[in-house]
CSV table of C-alpha atoms and ligand atoms in Angstrom, one decimal:
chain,number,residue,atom,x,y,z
A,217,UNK,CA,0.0,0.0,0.0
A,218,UNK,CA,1.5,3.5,-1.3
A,219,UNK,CA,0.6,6.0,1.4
A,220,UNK,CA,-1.3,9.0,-0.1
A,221,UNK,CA,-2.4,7.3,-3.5
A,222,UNK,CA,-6.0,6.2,-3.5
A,223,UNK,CA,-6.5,2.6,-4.8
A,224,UNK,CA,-8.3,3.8,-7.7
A,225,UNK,CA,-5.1,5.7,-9.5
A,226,UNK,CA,-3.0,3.0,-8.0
A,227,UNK,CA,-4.4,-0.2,-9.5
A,228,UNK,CA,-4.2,1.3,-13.8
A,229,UNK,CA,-1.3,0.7,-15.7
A,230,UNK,CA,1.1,3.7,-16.7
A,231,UNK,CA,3.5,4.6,-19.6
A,232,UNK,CA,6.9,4.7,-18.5
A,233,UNK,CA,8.4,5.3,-21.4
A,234,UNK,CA,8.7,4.7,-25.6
A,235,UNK,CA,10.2,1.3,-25.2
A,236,UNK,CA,12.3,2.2,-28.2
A,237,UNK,CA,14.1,5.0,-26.1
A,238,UNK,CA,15.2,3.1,-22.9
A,239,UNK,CA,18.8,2.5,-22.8
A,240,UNK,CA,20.3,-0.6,-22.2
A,241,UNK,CA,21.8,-0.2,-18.3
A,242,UNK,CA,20.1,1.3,-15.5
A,243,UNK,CA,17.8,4.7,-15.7
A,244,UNK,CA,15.5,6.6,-13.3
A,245,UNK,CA,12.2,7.0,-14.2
A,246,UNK,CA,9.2,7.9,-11.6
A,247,UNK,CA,5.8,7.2,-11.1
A,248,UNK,CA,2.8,7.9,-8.5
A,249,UNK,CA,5.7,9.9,-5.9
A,250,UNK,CA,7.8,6.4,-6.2
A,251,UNK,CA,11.2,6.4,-8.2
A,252,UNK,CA,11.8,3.6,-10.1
A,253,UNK,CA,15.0,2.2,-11.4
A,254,UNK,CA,14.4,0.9,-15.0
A,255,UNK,CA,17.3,-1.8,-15.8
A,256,UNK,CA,17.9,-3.2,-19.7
A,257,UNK,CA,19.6,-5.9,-20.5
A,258,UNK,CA,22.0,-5.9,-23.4
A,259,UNK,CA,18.8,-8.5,-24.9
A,260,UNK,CA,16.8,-5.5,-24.6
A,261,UNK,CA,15.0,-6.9,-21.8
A,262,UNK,CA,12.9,-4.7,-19.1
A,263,UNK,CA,13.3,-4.9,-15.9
A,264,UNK,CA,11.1,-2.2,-13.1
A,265,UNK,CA,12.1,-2.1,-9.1
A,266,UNK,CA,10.3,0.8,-7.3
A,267,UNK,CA,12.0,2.4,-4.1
A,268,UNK,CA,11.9,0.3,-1.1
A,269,UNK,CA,10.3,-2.7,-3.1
A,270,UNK,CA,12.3,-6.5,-3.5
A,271,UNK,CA,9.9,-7.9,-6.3
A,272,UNK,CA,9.8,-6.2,-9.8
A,273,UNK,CA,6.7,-4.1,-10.9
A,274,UNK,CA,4.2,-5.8,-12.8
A,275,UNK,CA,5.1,-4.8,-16.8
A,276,UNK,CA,2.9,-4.7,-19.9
A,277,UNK,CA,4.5,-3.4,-23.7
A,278,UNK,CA,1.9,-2.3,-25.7
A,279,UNK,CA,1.5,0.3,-28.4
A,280,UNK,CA,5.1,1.1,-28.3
A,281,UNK,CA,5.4,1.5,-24.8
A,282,UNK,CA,6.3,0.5,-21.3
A,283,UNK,CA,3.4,0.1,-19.2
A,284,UNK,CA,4.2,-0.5,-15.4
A,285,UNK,CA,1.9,-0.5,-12.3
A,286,UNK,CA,2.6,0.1,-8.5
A,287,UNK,CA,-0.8,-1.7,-7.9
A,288,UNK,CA,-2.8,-4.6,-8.7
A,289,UNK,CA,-4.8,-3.6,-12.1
A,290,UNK,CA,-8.6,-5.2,-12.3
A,291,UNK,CA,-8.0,-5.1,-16.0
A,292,UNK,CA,-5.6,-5.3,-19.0
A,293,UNK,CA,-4.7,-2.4,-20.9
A,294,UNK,CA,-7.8,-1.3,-22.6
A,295,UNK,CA,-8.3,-2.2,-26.4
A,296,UNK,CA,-7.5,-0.3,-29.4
A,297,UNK,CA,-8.1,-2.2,-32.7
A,298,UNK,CA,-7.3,0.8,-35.0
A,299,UNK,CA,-3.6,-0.1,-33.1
A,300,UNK,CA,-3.5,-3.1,-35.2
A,301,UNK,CA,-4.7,-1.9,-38.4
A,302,UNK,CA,-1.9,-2.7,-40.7
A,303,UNK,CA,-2.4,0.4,-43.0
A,304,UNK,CA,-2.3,3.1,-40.5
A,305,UNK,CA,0.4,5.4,-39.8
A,306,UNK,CA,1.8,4.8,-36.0
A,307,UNK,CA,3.2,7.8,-35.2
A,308,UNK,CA,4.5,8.0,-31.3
A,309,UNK,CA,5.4,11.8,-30.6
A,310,UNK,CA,7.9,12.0,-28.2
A,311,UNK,CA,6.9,13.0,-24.4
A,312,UNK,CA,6.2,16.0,-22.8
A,313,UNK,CA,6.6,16.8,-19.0
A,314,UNK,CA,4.3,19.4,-17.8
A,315,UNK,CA,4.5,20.7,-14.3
A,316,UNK,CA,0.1,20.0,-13.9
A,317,UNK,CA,-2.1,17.9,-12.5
A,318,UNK,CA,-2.8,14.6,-15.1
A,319,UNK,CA,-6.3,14.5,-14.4
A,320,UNK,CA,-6.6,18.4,-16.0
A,321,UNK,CA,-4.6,17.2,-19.0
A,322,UNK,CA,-6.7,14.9,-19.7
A,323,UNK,CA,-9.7,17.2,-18.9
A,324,UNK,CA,-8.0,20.2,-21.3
A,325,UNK,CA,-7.7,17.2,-24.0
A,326,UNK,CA,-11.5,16.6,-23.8
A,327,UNK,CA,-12.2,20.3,-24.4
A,328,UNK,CA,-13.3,22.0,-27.4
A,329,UNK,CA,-13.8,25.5,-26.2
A,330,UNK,CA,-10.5,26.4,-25.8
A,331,UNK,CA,-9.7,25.4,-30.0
A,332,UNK,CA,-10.1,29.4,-31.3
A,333,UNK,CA,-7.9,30.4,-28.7
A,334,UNK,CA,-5.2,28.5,-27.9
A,335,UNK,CA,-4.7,26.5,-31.3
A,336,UNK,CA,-5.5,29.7,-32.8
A,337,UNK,CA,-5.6,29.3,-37.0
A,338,UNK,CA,-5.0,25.3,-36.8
A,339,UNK,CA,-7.6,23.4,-34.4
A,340,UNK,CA,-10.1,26.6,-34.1
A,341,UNK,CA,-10.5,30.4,-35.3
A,342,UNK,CA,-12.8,33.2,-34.8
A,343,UNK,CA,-15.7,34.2,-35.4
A,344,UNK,CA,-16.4,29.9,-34.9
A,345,UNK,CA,-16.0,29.7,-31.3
A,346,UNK,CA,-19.2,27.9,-30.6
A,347,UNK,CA,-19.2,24.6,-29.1
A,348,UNK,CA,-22.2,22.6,-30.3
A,349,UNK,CA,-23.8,20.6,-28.0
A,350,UNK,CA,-22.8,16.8,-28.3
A,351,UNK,CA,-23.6,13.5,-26.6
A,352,UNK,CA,-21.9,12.6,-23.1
A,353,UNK,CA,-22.0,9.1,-21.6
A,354,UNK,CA,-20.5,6.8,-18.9
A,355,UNK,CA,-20.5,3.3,-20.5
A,356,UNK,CA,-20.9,1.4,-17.7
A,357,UNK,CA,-19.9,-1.8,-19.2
A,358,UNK,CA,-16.6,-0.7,-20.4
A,359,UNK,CA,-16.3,1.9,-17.4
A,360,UNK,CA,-15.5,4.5,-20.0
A,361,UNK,CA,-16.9,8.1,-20.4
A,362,UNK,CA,-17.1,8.7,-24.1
A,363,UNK,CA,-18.3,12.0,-25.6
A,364,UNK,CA,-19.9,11.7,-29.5
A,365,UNK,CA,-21.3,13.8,-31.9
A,366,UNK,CA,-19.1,16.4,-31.6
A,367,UNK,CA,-18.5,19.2,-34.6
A,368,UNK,CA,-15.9,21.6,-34.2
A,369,UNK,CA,-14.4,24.4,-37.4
A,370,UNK,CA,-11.0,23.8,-37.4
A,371,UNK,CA,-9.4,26.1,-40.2
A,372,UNK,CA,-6.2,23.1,-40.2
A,373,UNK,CA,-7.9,19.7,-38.5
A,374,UNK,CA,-4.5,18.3,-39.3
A,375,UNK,CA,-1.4,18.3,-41.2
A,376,UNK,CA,-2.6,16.8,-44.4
A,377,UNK,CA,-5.5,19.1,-44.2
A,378,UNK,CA,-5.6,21.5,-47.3
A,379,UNK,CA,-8.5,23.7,-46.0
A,380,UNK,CA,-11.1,24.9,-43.1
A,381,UNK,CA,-13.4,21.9,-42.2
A,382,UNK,CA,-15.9,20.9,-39.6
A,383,UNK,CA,-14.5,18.2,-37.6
A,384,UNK,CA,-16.2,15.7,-36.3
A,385,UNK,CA,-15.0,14.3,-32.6
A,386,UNK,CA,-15.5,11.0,-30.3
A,387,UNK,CA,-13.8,11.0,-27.2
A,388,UNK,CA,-13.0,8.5,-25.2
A,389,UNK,CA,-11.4,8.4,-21.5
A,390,UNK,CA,-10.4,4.8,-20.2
A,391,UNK,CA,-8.6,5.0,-17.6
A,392,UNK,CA,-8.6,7.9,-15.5
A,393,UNK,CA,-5.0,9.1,-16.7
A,394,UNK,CA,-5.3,8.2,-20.2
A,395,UNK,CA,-7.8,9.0,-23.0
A,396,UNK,CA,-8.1,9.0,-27.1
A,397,UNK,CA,-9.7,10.8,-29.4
A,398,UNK,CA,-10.6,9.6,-32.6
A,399,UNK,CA,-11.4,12.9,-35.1
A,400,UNK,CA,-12.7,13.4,-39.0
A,401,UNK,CA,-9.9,12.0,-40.9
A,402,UNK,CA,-9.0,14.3,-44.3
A,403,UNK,CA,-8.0,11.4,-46.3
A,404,UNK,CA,-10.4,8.5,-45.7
A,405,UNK,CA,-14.2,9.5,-45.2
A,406,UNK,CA,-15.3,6.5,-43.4
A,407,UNK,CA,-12.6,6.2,-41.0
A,408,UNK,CA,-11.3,7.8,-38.3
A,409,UNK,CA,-8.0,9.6,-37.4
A,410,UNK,CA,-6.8,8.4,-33.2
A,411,UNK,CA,-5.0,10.1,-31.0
A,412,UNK,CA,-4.4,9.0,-27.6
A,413,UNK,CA,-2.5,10.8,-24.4
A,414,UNK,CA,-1.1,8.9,-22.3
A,415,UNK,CA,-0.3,10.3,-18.7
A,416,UNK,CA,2.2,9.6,-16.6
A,417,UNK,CA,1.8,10.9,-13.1
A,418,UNK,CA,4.8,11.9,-11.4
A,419,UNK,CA,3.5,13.8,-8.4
A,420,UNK,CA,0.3,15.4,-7.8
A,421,UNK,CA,1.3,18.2,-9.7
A,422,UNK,CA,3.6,17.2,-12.3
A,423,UNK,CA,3.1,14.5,-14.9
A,424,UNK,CA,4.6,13.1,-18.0
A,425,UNK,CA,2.2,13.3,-21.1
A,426,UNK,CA,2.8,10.4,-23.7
A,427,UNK,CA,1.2,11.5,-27.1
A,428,UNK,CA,0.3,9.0,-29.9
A,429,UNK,CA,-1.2,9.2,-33.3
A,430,UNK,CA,-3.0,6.0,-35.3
A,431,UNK,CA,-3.2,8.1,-38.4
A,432,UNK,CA,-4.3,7.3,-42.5
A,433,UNK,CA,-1.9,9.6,-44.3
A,434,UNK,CA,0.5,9.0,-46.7
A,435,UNK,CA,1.3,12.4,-47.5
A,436,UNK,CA,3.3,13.7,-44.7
A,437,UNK,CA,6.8,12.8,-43.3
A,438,UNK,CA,6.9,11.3,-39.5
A,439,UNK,CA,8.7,14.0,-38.6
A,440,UNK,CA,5.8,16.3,-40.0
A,441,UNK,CA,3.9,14.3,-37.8
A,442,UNK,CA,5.6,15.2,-34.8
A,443,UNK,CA,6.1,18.2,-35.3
A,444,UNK,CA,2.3,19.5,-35.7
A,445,UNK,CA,1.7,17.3,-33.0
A,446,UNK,CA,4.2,18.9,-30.7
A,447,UNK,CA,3.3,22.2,-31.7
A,448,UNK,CA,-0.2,21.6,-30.3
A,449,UNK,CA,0.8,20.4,-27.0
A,450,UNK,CA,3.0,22.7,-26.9
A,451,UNK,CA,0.7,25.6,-27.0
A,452,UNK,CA,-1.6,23.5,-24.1
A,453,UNK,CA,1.5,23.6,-21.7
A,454,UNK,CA,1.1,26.8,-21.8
A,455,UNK,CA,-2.3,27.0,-20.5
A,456,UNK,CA,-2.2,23.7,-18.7
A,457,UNK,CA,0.8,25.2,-16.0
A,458,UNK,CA,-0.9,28.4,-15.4
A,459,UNK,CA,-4.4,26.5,-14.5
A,460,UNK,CA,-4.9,27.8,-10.8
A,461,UNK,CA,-6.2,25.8,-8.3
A,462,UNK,CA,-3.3,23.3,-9.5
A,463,UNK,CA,-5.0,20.3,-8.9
A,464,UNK,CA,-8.3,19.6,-10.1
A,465,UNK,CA,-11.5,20.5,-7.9
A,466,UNK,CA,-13.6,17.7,-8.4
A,467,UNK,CA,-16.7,19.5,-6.1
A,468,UNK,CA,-19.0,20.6,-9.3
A,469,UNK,CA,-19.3,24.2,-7.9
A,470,UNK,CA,-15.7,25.3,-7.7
A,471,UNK,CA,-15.8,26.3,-11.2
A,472,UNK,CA,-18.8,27.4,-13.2
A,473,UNK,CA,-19.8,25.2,-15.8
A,474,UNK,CA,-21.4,25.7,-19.5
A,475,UNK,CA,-22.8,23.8,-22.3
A,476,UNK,CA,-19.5,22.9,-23.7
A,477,UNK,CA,-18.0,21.5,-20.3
A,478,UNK,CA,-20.6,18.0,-20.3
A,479,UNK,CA,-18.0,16.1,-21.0
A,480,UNK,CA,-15.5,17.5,-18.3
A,481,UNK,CA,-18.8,17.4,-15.8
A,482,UNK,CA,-19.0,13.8,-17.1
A,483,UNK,CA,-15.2,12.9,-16.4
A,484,UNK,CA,-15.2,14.5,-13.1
A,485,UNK,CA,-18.4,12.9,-11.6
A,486,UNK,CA,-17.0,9.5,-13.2
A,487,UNK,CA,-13.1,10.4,-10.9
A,488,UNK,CA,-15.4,11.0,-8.1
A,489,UNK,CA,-17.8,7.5,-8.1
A,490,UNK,CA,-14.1,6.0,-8.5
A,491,UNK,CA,-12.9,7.9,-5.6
A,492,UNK,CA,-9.7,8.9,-7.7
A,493,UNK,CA,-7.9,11.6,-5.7
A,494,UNK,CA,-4.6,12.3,-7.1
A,495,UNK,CA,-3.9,15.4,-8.9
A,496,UNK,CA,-7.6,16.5,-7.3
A,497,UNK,CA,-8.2,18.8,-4.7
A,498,UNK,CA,-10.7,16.7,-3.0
A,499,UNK,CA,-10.2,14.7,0.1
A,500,UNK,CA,-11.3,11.4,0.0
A,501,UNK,CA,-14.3,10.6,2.1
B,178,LIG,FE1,-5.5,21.9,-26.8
């Protein structure tokens, strides 16, 4: 039992790391307060020890990464069949540490309202800064919040964009750190472009984000790729570390909702029932 961790964050599997970008020898890495020593083998194979712990952590390797736990997971990672669609682009963009709670990056990831003006000319633009209303749901069977229906102007949805369309948007969180979204893709009507964020809690306050794109386009380099992507979270940091309280008030009147916050209303209520404190300013009861 980690002291200060609620069970609920404790038992999910986390990104460590692109498995690609561990060195052979020893490393640091942290998760959940704990520092971890990561040690590769010359093989390339993974082993996890957490401070003060004999027995190795628990590992998964899926989607390119290194998934670890400090806790005893109910379930496997969750699925993602566009993962293993053989035509798609898999684009993994690097990580970002941002000095914020992971629960309001992945709340900022599920919002649309703030497209216009902090993505400004690429994911949203004046005078379209209307969030229509769309569909919010806790799928109780998978235990996921999913928000559909969702239209959004974007003036560049994505790199291979050539002009201003309306985007369509499902979101989808599925484990309380980590959520996809799967958006209007510009080259294949019937499908869908994915992107999923991966966080990695450090501390309450600080976390590692762990971008990925499942894409159809055969235009663009993979560095173009990264690039766009980075730009974009890039231009969240910004926003994300000067989000005051720090941590995310999960008490529904600490901030004023509207119309275009259902799906963070959703996500919170959802961290609540699961009695998910870290990164939250509530206490748990
Ligand atoms: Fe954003």
């Amino acid at each position: 039992m980690q002291i200060g961790i609620d069970q609920a964050s404790l038992n999910q599997w986390y990104v460590l790391d692109t498995e690609a970008v561990i060195p052979v020898g020893r490393s640091q890495n942290r998760l959940l307060g704990t520092d971890l020593t990561v040690v590769r083998q010359a093989d390339g194979a993974i082993e996890v020890f957490a401070e003060g712990r004999a027995e190795p952590l628990p590992l998964r390797h899926r989607f390119g990464f290194l998934w670890a736990t400090l806790g005893q997971p109910e379930r496997e990672i969750f699925p993602l069949p566009e993962a293993d669609e053989p035509d798609r682009r898999y684009v993994p963009c690097g990580v970002v540490t941002v000095k914020a709670s992971g629960l309001r990056i992945v709340e900022n990831f599920l919002d649309m309202a703030h497209f216009p003006f902090v993505h400004t000319d690429v994911l949203g633009a004046e005078p379209h800064t209307e969030v229509q209303s769309y569909d919010v749901e806790i799928r109780r069977e998978e235990d996921e919040v999913w928000a559909t229906n969702c239209t959004f102007f974007q003036p560049q949805a994505a790199l291979s964009a050539q002009d201003g369309i309306t985007t369509q948007y499902m979101y989808r969180v599925m484990t309380p750190f980590t959520t996809i979204l799967y958006k209007t893709c510009p080259n294949a009507t019937n499908r869908w472009d994915v992107i999923g964020l991966f966080v990695q809690p450090l501390d309450p306050g600080r976390c590692r984000a762990h971008p990925i794109m499942y894409l159809i386009d055969d235009v663009s380099t993979t560095t173009e790729l990264i690039h766009f992507q980075q730009m974009i979270f890039l231009q969240d940091r910004i926003i994300l570390e000067n989000q005051r309280p720090v941590l995310l008030p999960l008490e529904p009147r600490k901030e004023i909702p509207t119309r275009a916050d259902a799906s963070s209303i959703a996500y919170r209520r959802w961290l609540k029932e699961k009695g998910v404190t870290y990164g939250a300013t509530t206490v748990a009861a």
